[in-house]
PDB file of C-alpha atoms in Angstrom:
ATOM      1  CA  TYR K 283      -3.752  -4.601 -22.882  1.00  0.00           C
ATOM      2  CA  ASN K 284      -3.931  -2.501 -25.977  1.00  0.00           C
ATOM      3  CA  ASP K 285      -6.095  -4.283 -28.548  1.00  0.00           C
ATOM      4  CA  LYS K 286      -3.629  -3.239 -31.238  1.00  0.00           C
ATOM      5  CA  ASN K 287      -0.852  -5.208 -29.532  1.00  0.00           C
ATOM      6  CA  ARG K 288      -1.830  -8.657 -30.813  1.00  0.00           C
ATOM      7  CA  GLU K 289       1.207 -10.437 -29.346  1.00  0.00           C
ATOM      8  CA  ALA K 290       0.498  -9.190 -25.822  1.00  0.00           C
ATOM      9  CA  THR K 291      -3.154 -10.198 -26.114  1.00  0.00           C
ATOM     10  CA  ILE K 292      -2.214 -13.709 -27.284  1.00  0.00           C
ATOM     11  CA  LEU K 293       0.410 -14.074 -24.547  1.00  0.00           C
ATOM     12  CA  SER K 294      -2.104 -12.958 -21.931  1.00  0.00           C
ATOM     13  CA  ALA K 295      -4.678 -15.492 -23.155  1.00  0.00           C
ATOM     14  CA  ILE K 296      -2.096 -18.298 -23.050  1.00  0.00           C
ATOM     15  CA  TYR K 297      -1.090 -17.288 -19.524  1.00  0.00           C
ATOM     16  CA  GLU K 298      -4.704 -17.238 -18.298  1.00  0.00           C
ATOM     17  CA  LYS K 299      -5.317 -20.673 -19.838  1.00  0.00           C
ATOM     18  CA  GLN K 300      -2.208 -22.079 -18.118  1.00  0.00           C
ATOM     19  CA  LEU K 301      -3.342 -20.636 -14.773  1.00  0.00           C
ATOM     20  CA  ILE K 302      -6.699 -22.391 -15.054  1.00  0.00           C
ATOM     21  CA  GLU K 303      -5.092 -25.676 -16.154  1.00  0.00           C
ATOM     22  CA  ASN K 304      -2.749 -25.573 -13.152  1.00  0.00           C
ATOM     23  CA  GLY K 305      -5.435 -25.099 -10.520  1.00  0.00           C
ATOM     24  CA  GLN K 306      -5.726 -21.331 -10.109  1.00  0.00           C
ATOM     25  CA  LYS K 307      -9.432 -21.666  -9.235  1.00  0.00           C
ATOM     26  CA  LEU K 308      -8.538 -23.829  -6.227  1.00  0.00           C
ATOM     27  CA  VAL K 309      -5.661 -21.645  -5.082  1.00  0.00           C
ATOM     28  CA  GLU K 310      -7.500 -18.320  -5.335  1.00  0.00           C
ATOM     29  CA  LYS K 311      -9.965 -19.478  -2.671  1.00  0.00           C
ATOM     30  CA  ILE K 312      -7.199 -19.826  -0.062  1.00  0.00           C
ATOM     31  CA  PRO K 313      -7.274 -16.761   2.198  1.00  0.00           C
ATOM     32  CA  TYR K 314      -4.271 -14.464   1.956  1.00  0.00           C
ATOM     33  CA  LYS K 315      -2.129 -14.982   5.063  1.00  0.00           C
ATOM     34  CA  TYR K 316      -0.989 -11.370   5.406  1.00  0.00           C
ATOM     35  CA  LYS K 317      -4.353  -9.627   5.041  1.00  0.00           C
ATOM     36  CA  TYR K 318      -4.895  -9.429   8.807  1.00  0.00           C
ATOM     37  CA  TYR K 319      -2.833  -8.893  11.932  1.00  0.00           C
ATOM     38  CA  SER K 320      -2.564 -11.837  14.314  1.00  0.00           C
ATOM     39  CA  ASN K 321      -5.364 -10.216  16.362  1.00  0.00           C
ATOM     40  CA  GLY K 322      -7.737 -10.425  13.383  1.00  0.00           C
ATOM     41  CA  LYS K 323      -7.715  -6.710  12.473  1.00  0.00           C
ATOM     42  CA  LEU K 324      -7.408  -5.835   8.778  1.00  0.00           C
ATOM     43  CA  ILE K 325      -4.034  -4.405   7.682  1.00  0.00           C
ATOM     44  CA  SER K 326      -4.769  -1.137   5.878  1.00  0.00           C
ATOM     45  CA  LYS K 327      -3.084   0.119   2.725  1.00  0.00           C
ATOM     46  CA  ALA K 328      -1.635   2.997   4.745  1.00  0.00           C
ATOM     47  CA  GLU K 329      -0.028   0.571   7.209  1.00  0.00           C
ATOM     48  CA  ARG K 330       1.505  -1.375   4.335  1.00  0.00           C
ATOM     49  CA  LYS K 331       2.738   1.826   2.683  1.00  0.00           C
ATOM     50  CA  ILE K 332       4.417   2.964   5.899  1.00  0.00           C
ATOM     51  CA  LEU K 333       6.285  -0.360   6.094  1.00  0.00           C
ATOM     52  CA  HIS K 334       7.273  -0.066   2.448  1.00  0.00           C
ATOM     53  CA  VAL K 335       8.610   3.478   2.815  1.00  0.00           C
ATOM     54  CA  LYS K 336      10.223   3.020   6.235  1.00  0.00           C
ATOM     55  CA  ARG K 337      12.165  -0.209   5.662  1.00  0.00           C
ATOM     56  CA  GLU K 338      14.099   0.281   8.920  1.00  0.00           C
ATOM     57  CA  LEU K 339      10.930  -0.706  10.801  1.00  0.00           C
ATOM     58  CA  TYR K 340      11.688  -4.344   9.969  1.00  0.00           C
ATOM     59  CA  ASP K 341      14.714  -4.034  12.287  1.00  0.00           C
ATOM     60  CA  LEU K 342      12.404  -2.992  15.139  1.00  0.00           C
ATOM     61  CA  PHE K 343       9.543  -5.327  14.222  1.00  0.00           C
ATOM     62  CA  PRO K 344      10.877  -8.435  12.384  1.00  0.00           C
ATOM     63  CA  ASN K 345       7.336  -9.801  11.979  1.00  0.00           C
ATOM     64  CA  PRO K 346       5.261  -6.620  11.814  1.00  0.00           C
ATOM     65  CA  PHE K 347       1.902  -8.372  11.560  1.00  0.00           C
ATOM     66  CA  VAL K 348       2.188 -10.220  14.869  1.00  0.00           C
ATOM     67  CA  VAL K 349       0.479  -8.325  17.700  1.00  0.00           C
ATOM     68  CA  THR K 350       2.124  -8.819  21.095  1.00  0.00           C
ATOM     69  CA  GLU K 351       1.641  -7.558  24.650  1.00  0.00           C
ATOM     70  CA  GLY K 352       4.910  -5.634  24.394  1.00  0.00           C
ATOM     71  CA  PRO K 353       6.089  -3.308  21.635  1.00  0.00           C
ATOM     72  CA  CYS K 354       4.793  -4.259  18.183  1.00  0.00           C
ATOM     73  CA  TYR K 355       4.178  -2.592  14.823  1.00  0.00           C
ATOM     74  CA  TYR K 356       0.395  -2.621  15.322  1.00  0.00           C
ATOM     75  CA  LYS K 357       0.675  -0.459  18.456  1.00  0.00           C
ATOM     76  CA  TRP K 358       3.502   1.685  17.123  1.00  0.00           C
ATOM     77  CA  VAL K 359       1.764   2.632  13.867  1.00  0.00           C
ATOM     78  CA  ARG K 360      -1.434   3.612  15.703  1.00  0.00           C
ATOM     79  CA  LYS K 361       0.469   5.733  18.179  1.00  0.00           C
ATOM     80  CA  LYS K 362       2.546   7.458  15.481  1.00  0.00           C
ATOM     81  CA  TYR K 363      -0.018   7.829  12.658  1.00  0.00           C
ATOM     82  CA  GLY K 364      -3.308   7.328  14.526  1.00  0.00           C
ATOM     83  CA  PRO K 365      -6.104   8.780  12.369  1.00  0.00           C
ATOM     84  CA  PHE K 366      -4.434   7.858   9.093  1.00  0.00           C
ATOM     85  CA  VAL K 367      -4.487   4.130   9.852  1.00  0.00           C
ATOM     86  CA  THR K 368      -7.336   3.616  12.316  1.00  0.00           C
ATOM     87  CA  LYS K 369     -10.113   4.971  10.133  1.00  0.00           C
ATOM     88  CA  SER K 370     -11.514   3.062   7.201  1.00  0.00           C
ATOM     89  CA  TYR K 371     -10.802   4.136   3.636  1.00  0.00           C
ATOM     90  CA  LYS K 372     -14.339   5.544   3.349  1.00  0.00           C
ATOM     91  CA  ASP K 373     -13.820   7.611   6.507  1.00  0.00           C
ATOM     92  CA  GLN K 374     -10.584   8.972   5.096  1.00  0.00           C
ATOM     93  CA  ILE K 375     -12.355  10.013   1.910  1.00  0.00           C
ATOM     94  CA  ALA K 376     -15.126  11.606   3.959  1.00  0.00           C
ATOM     95  CA  GLN K 377     -12.503  13.643   5.792  1.00  0.00           C
ATOM     96  CA  LYS K 378     -11.244  14.789   2.390  1.00  0.00           C
ATOM     97  CA  ILE K 379      -7.602  14.276   3.094  1.00  0.00           C
ATOM     98  CA  THR K 380      -5.876  16.644   0.717  1.00  0.00           C
ATOM     99  CA  TYR K 381      -3.225  15.616  -1.728  1.00  0.00           C
ATOM    100  CA  LYS K 382      -0.669  17.691   0.165  1.00  0.00           C
ATOM    101  CA  LYS K 383      -1.430  15.975   3.484  1.00  0.00           C
ATOM    102  CA  ALA K 384      -1.152  12.553   1.870  1.00  0.00           C
ATOM    103  CA  LEU K 385       2.085  13.562   0.150  1.00  0.00           C
ATOM    104  CA  ASN K 386       3.572  14.777   3.442  1.00  0.00           C
ATOM    105  CA  PHE K 387       2.401  11.617   5.206  1.00  0.00           C
ATOM    106  CA  PHE K 388       3.833   9.070   2.779  1.00  0.00           C
ATOM    107  CA  PHE K 389       6.783  11.079   1.443  1.00  0.00           C
ATOM    108  CA  PRO K 390       8.001  13.628   4.029  1.00  0.00           C
ATOM    109  CA  PRO K 391       9.668  16.751   2.558  1.00  0.00           C
ATOM    110  CA  SER K 392      12.918  15.786   4.304  1.00  0.00           C
ATOM    111  CA  THR K 393      13.318  12.691   2.091  1.00  0.00           C
ATOM    112  CA  ALA K 394      14.810  12.642  -1.396  1.00  0.00           C
ATOM    113  CA  THR K 395      11.642  11.044  -2.780  1.00  0.00           C
ATOM    114  CA  GLY K 396       9.505  13.708  -1.112  1.00  0.00           C
ATOM    115  CA  GLN K 397      11.597  16.505  -2.608  1.00  0.00           C
ATOM    116  CA  TRP K 398      11.493  14.902  -6.060  1.00  0.00           C
ATOM    117  CA  LEU K 399       7.698  14.468  -5.965  1.00  0.00           C
ATOM    118  CA  ARG K 400       7.229  18.100  -4.913  1.00  0.00           C
ATOM    119  CA  LYS K 401       9.430  19.249  -7.792  1.00  0.00           C
ATOM    120  CA  ILE K 402       7.332  17.211 -10.244  1.00  0.00           C
ATOM    121  CA  ARG K 403       4.115  18.609  -8.741  1.00  0.00           C
ATOM    122  CA  ARG K 404       5.360  22.215  -9.049  1.00  0.00           C
ATOM    123  CA  THR K 405       6.292  21.593 -12.683  1.00  0.00           C
ATOM    124  CA  ILE K 406       2.821  20.223 -13.456  1.00  0.00           C
ATOM    125  CA  VAL K 407       1.083  23.120 -11.688  1.00  0.00           C
ATOM    126  CA  GLU K 408       3.216  25.679 -13.560  1.00  0.00           C
ATOM    127  CA  LYS K 409       2.405  24.063 -16.919  1.00  0.00           C
ATOM    128  CA  ARG K 410      -1.326  24.310 -16.190  1.00  0.00           C
ATOM    129  CA  ARG K 411      -1.108  28.102 -15.743  1.00  0.00           C
TER     130      ARG K 411
END
């Protein structure tokens, strides 16, 4: 918080104190249930983002983090987006995925959000010139 915003700082301190008094230290040690697929593999940020953007996937995969012998989100996302989700974050950085590739991946140009983001990006680039 901004140090000049005294009320927000006080409110934050009160909130943190209440968390501790109500057992936050015990609760924070409980592992997060949705960090891994049912097969034990870590769920990447990219896989989560795909689910967030493509909400219709919940119709195909009601519980997307359960890995089954048949069709499941785990297999589908690897088949459709392979290298974006199977490599670690460090590997993705090493590959130097460009901003444009990431933009196209998460917000395809055919979507309203994708078009809006591209318009914003063009405006920023033009202002820099």
